Amino acid sequence: LKKTTVALLGNPNVGKTSIFNCLTGSKQIVANWPGVTVEKRVGSLKHGDIALDIVDLPGTYTLGSRSIDEKIARDFLIDERPNVVVVIGDAINLERSLYLLLQVLELRGDVVLVVNAVDEARKAGLEIDKNELGKQLGIPVVMTSAATGEGIEELKETLVKSVRSSSHIHYLFSEEIEQRIEALAGRFRLVPALSEFDSRWLAIKSLEHDSEVEKLTGFKVEKDFSSELAETRYRYIKRVLSTSVKGKEKHGWDLS
Ligand code: GDP
Ligand code: K
Ligand code: MG
């Protein structure tokens, strides 16, 4: 019987381990990831008739393969295929958190966004419209404070609901990029050795000259589209934030 696994992902210092502790209490094991001295925390959450394994992944800003922490997080998502991925964002630094979120949405569905540290956001005068965020991103959003416990029950309910009903929303790039992605993905779909990977994701990573994916596919795209892809992500994030967060002017968020 395969366990139902929930992975916690997020930038460093956003409160992943704090949320992990809120969810699992004392039911947790701390070890190292294989071959490296990066801490691995696994715990369990029982809620109603459902038992979930919760994994606290190392902090990361992207799903690239450059640093050990990025690689651990990315390999876990690809190799272990957790049932749900929770992207934990910092309410004060949502822009950076959403950048990671979009990269997860490029890879898979069944993603929940947690906007943590809402206590700090409130103090800073930020007003985050949870419903608007959820509507624009097309995924469940839960606002939490690991410091006060606010939103933790709602997060548990949301996780249980998410493992019961799977959703596969893909976030889309510009038409030109989408055409390139579709052409590459079609090509990768024909390769039996790549069948266990998401062809769309392989295509996106190829456009970014991701060296691991290039090794895997044995194929290199002529031009590196990394900056175009990053620009498209940021443009999308700015649009989302411009309607869902008020009070950002004071925090130097550039919404031009
Ligand atoms: P991680 O690096 O993502 O695992 O972050 P941690 O869980 O270690 O938290 C980083 C710091 O932020 C710690 O000092 C926490 O006590 C603090 N912190 C985490 N969540 C919250 C929150 O919701 N509100 C406030 N005010 N502080 C928080
Ligand atoms: K913090
Ligand atoms: Mg941590």
mmCIF file of C-alpha atoms and ligand atoms in Angstrom:
data_model
loop_
_atom_site.group_PDB
_atom_site.id
_atom_site.type_symbol
_atom_site.label_atom_id
_atom_site.label_comp_id
_atom_site.label_asym_id
_atom_site.label_seq_id
_atom_site.Cartn_x
_atom_site.Cartn_y
_atom_site.Cartn_z
ATOM 1 C CA LEU A 1 0.000 0.000 0.000
ATOM 2 C CA LYS A 2 1.448 3.320 -1.063
ATOM 3 C CA LYS A 3 1.513 6.031 1.576
ATOM 4 C CA THR A 4 -0.232 9.306 0.973
ATOM 5 C CA THR A 5 2.513 11.896 0.980
ATOM 6 C CA VAL A 6 2.377 15.668 1.265
ATOM 7 C CA ALA A 7 5.551 17.636 0.494
ATOM 8 C CA LEU A 8 6.221 21.065 2.009
ATOM 9 C CA LEU A 9 8.202 23.287 -0.332
ATOM 10 C CA GLY A 10 9.231 26.922 -0.085
ATOM 11 C CA ASN A 11 11.971 29.543 -0.041
ATOM 12 C CA PRO A 12 14.389 29.414 2.910
ATOM 13 C CA ASN A 13 13.082 30.944 6.157
ATOM 14 C CA VAL A 14 9.390 31.205 5.177
ATOM 15 C CA GLY A 15 8.245 28.945 8.030
ATOM 16 C CA LYS A 16 8.255 25.463 6.448
ATOM 17 C CA THR A 17 9.597 23.713 9.525
ATOM 18 C CA SER A 18 7.268 25.731 11.774
ATOM 19 C CA ILE A 19 4.253 24.660 9.680
ATOM 20 C CA PHE A 20 5.607 21.094 9.609
ATOM 21 C CA ASN A 21 5.709 21.133 13.417
ATOM 22 C CA CYS A 22 2.157 22.519 13.612
ATOM 23 C CA LEU A 23 0.931 19.705 11.335
ATOM 24 C CA THR A 24 2.816 16.778 12.817
ATOM 25 C CA GLY A 25 3.348 17.716 16.470
ATOM 26 C CA SER A 26 5.726 15.238 18.031
ATOM 27 C CA LYS A 27 5.091 12.551 15.418
ATOM 28 C CA GLN A 28 8.241 13.134 13.394
ATOM 29 C CA ILE A 29 11.563 11.593 12.446
ATOM 30 C CA VAL A 30 14.661 13.620 11.641
ATOM 31 C CA ALA A 31 17.364 12.025 9.458
ATOM 32 C CA ASN A 32 19.577 13.063 6.549
ATOM 33 C CA TRP A 33 18.811 12.952 2.834
ATOM 34 C CA PRO A 34 20.786 10.076 1.236
ATOM 35 C CA GLY A 35 24.434 10.927 0.656
ATOM 36 C CA VAL A 36 24.328 14.485 1.988
ATOM 37 C CA THR A 37 24.197 16.173 5.379
ATOM 38 C CA VAL A 38 20.982 18.052 4.645
ATOM 39 C CA GLU A 39 18.334 17.381 7.265
ATOM 40 C CA LYS A 40 15.271 15.377 6.262
ATOM 41 C CA ARG A 41 12.129 15.632 8.399
ATOM 42 C CA VAL A 42 9.234 13.276 7.920
ATOM 43 C CA GLY A 43 6.178 13.278 10.136
ATOM 44 C CA SER A 44 2.631 12.061 10.137
ATOM 45 C CA LEU A 45 -0.679 13.834 10.336
ATOM 46 C CA LYS A 46 -3.869 12.014 11.248
ATOM 47 C CA HIS A 47 -7.026 13.892 10.407
ATOM 48 C CA GLY A 48 -10.374 12.131 10.580
ATOM 49 C CA ASP A 49 -9.976 8.821 8.741
ATOM 50 C CA ILE A 50 -6.946 9.932 6.766
ATOM 51 C CA ALA A 51 -3.236 9.532 7.599
ATOM 52 C CA LEU A 52 -0.722 11.628 5.706
ATOM 53 C CA ASP A 53 3.072 11.493 5.607
ATOM 54 C CA ILE A 54 4.412 15.042 5.662
ATOM 55 C CA VAL A 55 7.886 15.763 4.277
ATOM 56 C CA ASP A 56 9.715 19.019 5.005
ATOM 57 C CA LEU A 57 11.863 19.748 1.933
ATOM 58 C CA PRO A 58 15.009 21.927 1.953
ATOM 59 C CA GLY A 59 14.463 25.611 1.193
ATOM 60 C CA THR A 60 14.747 26.599 -2.464
ATOM 61 C CA TYR A 61 14.041 29.562 -4.750
ATOM 62 C CA THR A 62 13.733 27.611 -7.995
ATOM 63 C CA LEU A 63 13.281 24.057 -9.232
ATOM 64 C CA GLY A 64 16.621 24.066 -11.000
ATOM 65 C CA SER A 65 19.407 21.584 -10.387
ATOM 66 C CA ARG A 66 22.277 23.867 -9.406
ATOM 67 C CA SER A 67 22.413 23.628 -5.592
ATOM 68 C CA ILE A 68 22.113 20.525 -3.400
ATOM 69 C CA ASP A 69 18.963 21.896 -1.753
ATOM 70 C CA GLU A 70 17.291 22.591 -5.104
ATOM 71 C CA LYS A 71 18.250 19.164 -6.359
ATOM 72 C CA ILE A 72 16.882 17.360 -3.297
ATOM 73 C CA ALA A 73 13.570 19.199 -3.540
ATOM 74 C CA ARG A 74 13.244 18.718 -7.274
ATOM 75 C CA ASP A 75 14.267 15.041 -7.272
ATOM 76 C CA PHE A 76 11.781 14.364 -4.489
ATOM 77 C CA LEU A 77 8.924 15.904 -6.479
ATOM 78 C CA ILE A 78 9.879 14.003 -9.639
ATOM 79 C CA ASP A 79 10.949 10.634 -8.225
ATOM 80 C CA GLU A 80 8.599 10.274 -5.254
ATOM 81 C CA ARG A 81 5.600 12.048 -6.753
ATOM 82 C CA PRO A 82 3.966 13.202 -3.513
ATOM 83 C CA ASN A 83 0.153 13.273 -3.671
ATOM 84 C CA VAL A 84 0.029 16.958 -2.803
ATOM 85 C CA VAL A 85 2.676 19.693 -2.894
ATOM 86 C CA VAL A 86 2.218 22.542 -0.466
ATOM 87 C CA VAL A 87 4.129 25.643 -1.497
ATOM 88 C CA ILE A 88 4.660 27.725 1.610
ATOM 89 C CA GLY A 89 4.992 31.398 0.869
ATOM 90 C CA ASP A 90 5.956 34.318 3.049
ATOM 91 C CA ALA A 91 3.145 36.884 3.177
ATOM 92 C CA ILE A 92 5.747 39.658 3.268
ATOM 93 C CA ASN A 93 7.658 38.301 0.272
ATOM 94 C CA LEU A 94 4.909 36.825 -1.864
ATOM 95 C CA GLU A 95 6.479 37.697 -5.189
ATOM 96 C CA ARG A 96 9.469 35.431 -4.642
ATOM 97 C CA SER A 97 7.269 32.689 -3.261
ATOM 98 C CA LEU A 98 4.962 32.832 -6.272
ATOM 99 C CA TYR A 99 7.952 32.431 -8.572
ATOM 100 C CA LEU A 100 8.623 29.046 -6.998
ATOM 101 C CA LEU A 101 4.903 28.224 -7.053
ATOM 102 C CA LEU A 102 4.733 28.783 -10.824
ATOM 103 C CA GLN A 103 7.619 26.398 -11.332
ATOM 104 C CA VAL A 104 5.764 23.728 -9.391
ATOM 105 C CA LEU A 105 2.625 24.390 -11.473
ATOM 106 C CA GLU A 106 4.766 23.899 -14.592
ATOM 107 C CA LEU A 107 5.565 20.418 -13.290
ATOM 108 C CA ARG A 108 2.302 19.109 -11.874
ATOM 109 C CA GLY A 109 -1.161 19.662 -10.403
ATOM 110 C CA ASP A 110 -2.430 19.053 -6.862
ATOM 111 C CA VAL A 111 -0.709 22.089 -5.435
ATOM 112 C CA VAL A 112 -1.827 24.144 -2.435
ATOM 113 C CA LEU A 113 -0.475 27.620 -1.659
ATOM 114 C CA VAL A 114 0.037 28.549 1.969
ATOM 115 C CA VAL A 115 0.552 32.247 2.673
ATOM 116 C CA ASN A 116 2.347 32.107 6.015
ATOM 117 C CA ALA A 117 3.214 34.805 8.540
ATOM 118 C CA VAL A 118 -0.063 36.640 8.037
ATOM 119 C CA ASP A 119 0.466 38.040 11.549
ATOM 120 C CA GLU A 120 3.520 39.905 10.262
ATOM 121 C CA ALA A 121 1.759 40.987 7.080
ATOM 122 C CA ARG A 122 -1.080 42.468 9.112
ATOM 123 C CA LYS A 123 1.378 44.409 11.274
ATOM 124 C CA ALA A 124 3.042 45.695 8.104
ATOM 125 C CA GLY A 125 -0.302 46.922 6.752
ATOM 126 C CA LEU A 126 -0.515 44.412 3.898
ATOM 127 C CA GLU A 127 -4.002 43.317 2.864
ATOM 128 C CA ILE A 128 -3.965 40.016 1.027
ATOM 129 C CA ASP A 129 -7.163 38.964 -0.708
ATOM 130 C CA LYS A 130 -7.128 35.195 -0.333
ATOM 131 C CA ASN A 131 -10.144 34.572 -2.579
ATOM 132 C CA GLU A 132 -8.733 36.712 -5.374
ATOM 133 C CA LEU A 133 -5.351 34.955 -5.123
ATOM 134 C CA GLY A 134 -7.034 31.552 -5.269
ATOM 135 C CA LYS A 135 -9.229 32.577 -8.176
ATOM 136 C CA GLN A 136 -6.315 33.907 -10.224
ATOM 137 C CA LEU A 137 -3.981 31.008 -9.516
ATOM 138 C CA GLY A 138 -6.694 28.359 -9.774
ATOM 139 C CA ILE A 139 -5.524 26.479 -6.674
ATOM 140 C CA PRO A 140 -6.517 26.356 -2.990
ATOM 141 C CA VAL A 141 -4.954 29.102 -0.879
ATOM 142 C CA VAL A 142 -4.702 28.988 2.915
ATOM 143 C CA MET A 143 -3.514 31.900 5.043
ATOM 144 C CA THR A 144 -1.582 30.821 8.131
ATOM 145 C CA SER A 145 0.522 31.979 11.014
ATOM 146 C CA ALA A 146 2.738 29.242 12.383
ATOM 147 C CA ALA A 147 3.406 31.653 15.263
ATOM 148 C CA THR A 148 -0.215 31.892 16.440
ATOM 149 C CA GLY A 149 -1.678 28.716 14.927
ATOM 150 C CA GLU A 150 -4.076 30.704 12.770
ATOM 151 C CA GLY A 151 -5.202 28.785 9.685
ATOM 152 C CA ILE A 152 -3.620 25.458 10.678
ATOM 153 C CA GLU A 153 -6.977 23.653 11.033
ATOM 154 C CA GLU A 154 -8.053 25.010 7.658
ATOM 155 C CA LEU A 155 -4.764 23.787 6.164
ATOM 156 C CA LYS A 156 -5.386 20.281 7.527
ATOM 157 C CA GLU A 157 -8.899 20.259 6.036
ATOM 158 C CA THR A 158 -7.557 21.514 2.708
ATOM 159 C CA LEU A 159 -4.882 18.799 2.583
ATOM 160 C CA VAL A 160 -7.420 16.066 3.237
ATOM 161 C CA LYS A 161 -9.695 17.457 0.527
ATOM 162 C CA SER A 162 -6.783 17.721 -1.916
ATOM 163 C CA VAL A 163 -5.697 14.100 -1.537
ATOM 164 C CA ARG A 164 -9.304 13.033 -2.173
ATOM 165 C CA SER A 165 -9.873 15.058 -5.328
ATOM 166 C CA SER A 166 -6.963 15.561 -7.657
ATOM 167 C CA SER A 167 -6.747 18.598 -9.910
ATOM 168 C CA HIS A 168 -4.420 19.247 -12.824
ATOM 169 C CA ILE A 169 -4.273 22.910 -13.622
ATOM 170 C CA HIS A 170 -1.362 24.002 -15.792
ATOM 171 C CA TYR A 171 -0.153 27.530 -15.740
ATOM 172 C CA LEU A 172 0.388 28.792 -19.316
ATOM 173 C CA PHE A 173 3.183 30.807 -20.933
ATOM 174 C CA SER A 174 2.898 33.209 -23.867
ATOM 175 C CA GLU A 175 1.578 31.790 -27.130
ATOM 176 C CA GLU A 176 5.009 31.747 -28.745
ATOM 177 C CA ILE A 177 6.596 29.880 -25.841
ATOM 178 C CA GLU A 178 3.616 27.523 -25.606
ATOM 179 C CA GLN A 179 4.105 26.579 -29.267
ATOM 180 C CA ARG A 180 7.743 25.731 -28.628
ATOM 181 C CA ILE A 181 6.797 23.752 -25.520
ATOM 182 C CA GLU A 182 4.168 21.778 -27.433
ATOM 183 C CA ALA A 183 6.585 20.957 -30.273
ATOM 184 C CA LEU A 184 9.284 19.753 -27.882
ATOM 185 C CA ALA A 185 6.846 17.893 -25.624
ATOM 186 C CA GLY A 186 5.424 16.078 -28.647
ATOM 187 C CA ARG A 187 8.903 14.947 -29.544
ATOM 188 C CA PHE A 188 9.688 13.747 -25.997
ATOM 189 C CA ARG A 189 6.382 11.880 -25.755
ATOM 190 C CA LEU A 190 7.592 9.589 -28.549
ATOM 191 C CA VAL A 191 10.650 8.486 -26.558
ATOM 192 C CA PRO A 192 9.842 5.407 -24.430
ATOM 193 C CA ALA A 193 12.777 6.057 -22.069
ATOM 194 C CA LEU A 194 11.191 9.403 -21.119
ATOM 195 C CA SER A 195 7.697 8.070 -20.493
ATOM 196 C CA GLU A 196 7.911 8.397 -16.715
ATOM 197 C CA PHE A 197 8.580 12.129 -16.977
ATOM 198 C CA ASP A 198 6.076 14.873 -17.690
ATOM 199 C CA SER A 199 6.848 15.792 -21.321
ATOM 200 C CA ARG A 200 5.651 19.365 -20.875
ATOM 201 C CA TRP A 201 8.009 19.866 -17.968
ATOM 202 C CA LEU A 202 10.930 18.343 -19.901
ATOM 203 C CA ALA A 203 10.183 20.800 -22.700
ATOM 204 C CA ILE A 204 10.159 23.813 -20.374
ATOM 205 C CA LYS A 205 13.427 22.745 -18.780
ATOM 206 C CA SER A 206 14.996 22.155 -22.216
ATOM 207 C CA LEU A 207 14.106 25.716 -23.199
ATOM 208 C CA GLU A 208 16.001 26.807 -20.071
ATOM 209 C CA HIS A 209 19.083 24.740 -20.974
ATOM 210 C CA ASP A 210 18.722 22.662 -17.800
ATOM 211 C CA SER A 211 21.812 20.443 -17.894
ATOM 212 C CA GLU A 212 20.212 17.477 -16.106
ATOM 213 C CA VAL A 213 17.262 17.417 -18.469
ATOM 214 C CA GLU A 214 19.615 17.753 -21.439
ATOM 215 C CA LYS A 215 21.526 14.709 -20.210
ATOM 216 C CA LEU A 216 18.278 12.825 -19.808
ATOM 217 C CA THR A 217 16.855 13.658 -23.231
ATOM 218 C CA GLY A 218 20.161 13.817 -25.119
ATOM 219 C CA PHE A 219 18.799 16.937 -26.787
ATOM 220 C CA LYS A 220 19.834 20.590 -26.645
ATOM 221 C CA VAL A 221 17.689 23.508 -27.788
ATOM 222 C CA GLU A 222 19.731 25.975 -29.843
ATOM 223 C CA LYS A 223 18.773 29.103 -27.937
ATOM 224 C CA ASP A 224 18.509 29.458 -24.158
ATOM 225 C CA PHE A 225 15.030 30.852 -23.375
ATOM 226 C CA SER A 226 15.626 31.230 -19.596
ATOM 227 C CA SER A 227 15.219 34.989 -19.511
ATOM 228 C CA GLU A 228 12.036 34.948 -21.648
ATOM 229 C CA LEU A 229 10.533 32.311 -19.360
ATOM 230 C CA ALA A 230 11.513 34.220 -16.223
ATOM 231 C CA GLU A 231 10.043 37.426 -17.639
ATOM 232 C CA THR A 232 6.776 35.704 -18.451
ATOM 233 C CA ARG A 233 6.574 34.296 -14.921
ATOM 234 C CA TYR A 234 7.217 37.681 -13.340
ATOM 235 C CA ARG A 235 4.712 39.424 -15.578
ATOM 236 C CA TYR A 236 2.105 36.850 -14.559
ATOM 237 C CA ILE A 237 2.967 37.248 -10.856
ATOM 238 C CA LYS A 238 2.716 41.031 -11.057
ATOM 239 C CA ARG A 239 -0.735 40.769 -12.573
ATOM 240 C CA VAL A 240 -1.841 38.359 -9.829
ATOM 241 C CA LEU A 241 -0.435 40.532 -7.044
ATOM 242 C CA SER A 242 -1.781 43.791 -8.433
ATOM 243 C CA THR A 243 -5.343 42.643 -7.809
ATOM 244 C CA SER A 244 -4.862 40.517 -4.701
ATOM 245 C CA VAL A 245 -2.533 42.493 -2.423
ATOM 246 C CA LYS A 246 -2.985 46.027 -1.119
ATOM 247 C CA GLY A 247 -0.391 48.046 0.762
ATOM 248 C CA LYS A 248 2.606 46.727 -1.160
ATOM 249 C CA GLU A 249 3.788 50.213 -2.190
ATOM 250 C CA LYS A 250 5.271 50.592 1.280
ATOM 251 C CA HIS A 251 7.284 47.414 0.788
ATOM 252 C CA GLY A 252 9.021 48.440 -2.370
ATOM 253 C CA TRP A 253 7.214 45.984 -4.600
ATOM 254 C CA ASP A 254 7.587 47.246 -8.105
ATOM 255 C CA LEU A 255 4.312 46.746 -9.908
ATOM 256 C CA SER A 256 5.113 48.648 -13.077
HETATM 257 P P1 GDP B 1 12.032 27.429 7.226
HETATM 258 O O1 GDP B 1 13.434 27.819 6.943
HETATM 259 O O2 GDP B 1 11.155 27.700 6.048
HETATM 260 O O3 GDP B 1 11.886 26.032 7.721
HETATM 261 O O4 GDP B 1 11.493 28.441 8.357
HETATM 262 P P2 GDP B 1 11.312 28.200 9.926
HETATM 263 O O5 GDP B 1 10.115 27.383 10.226
HETATM 264 O O6 GDP B 1 12.608 27.712 10.491
HETATM 265 O O7 GDP B 1 10.997 29.682 10.408
HETATM 266 C C1 GDP B 1 11.914 30.746 10.217
HETATM 267 C C2 GDP B 1 11.653 31.819 11.260
HETATM 268 O O8 GDP B 1 10.395 32.431 11.055
HETATM 269 C C3 GDP B 1 11.603 31.269 12.691
HETATM 270 O O9 GDP B 1 12.210 32.221 13.536
HETATM 271 C C4 GDP B 1 10.118 31.145 12.985
HETATM 272 O O10 GDP B 1 9.840 31.243 14.346
HETATM 273 C C5 GDP B 1 9.559 32.313 12.204
HETATM 274 N N1 GDP B 1 8.175 32.079 11.745
HETATM 275 C C6 GDP B 1 7.715 31.007 11.065
HETATM 276 N N2 GDP B 1 6.417 31.119 10.789
HETATM 277 C C7 GDP B 1 6.022 32.320 11.308
HETATM 278 C C8 GDP B 1 4.753 33.023 11.341
HETATM 279 O O11 GDP B 1 3.721 32.574 10.826
HETATM 280 N N3 GDP B 1 4.758 34.234 11.949
HETATM 281 C C9 GDP B 1 5.864 34.772 12.505
HETATM 282 N N4 GDP B 1 5.763 35.969 13.075
HETATM 283 N N5 GDP B 1 7.061 34.145 12.499
HETATM 284 C C10 GDP B 1 7.140 32.925 11.906
HETATM 285 K K K B 2 10.787 34.613 8.844
HETATM 286 MG MG MG B 3 13.308 24.508 7.851
#
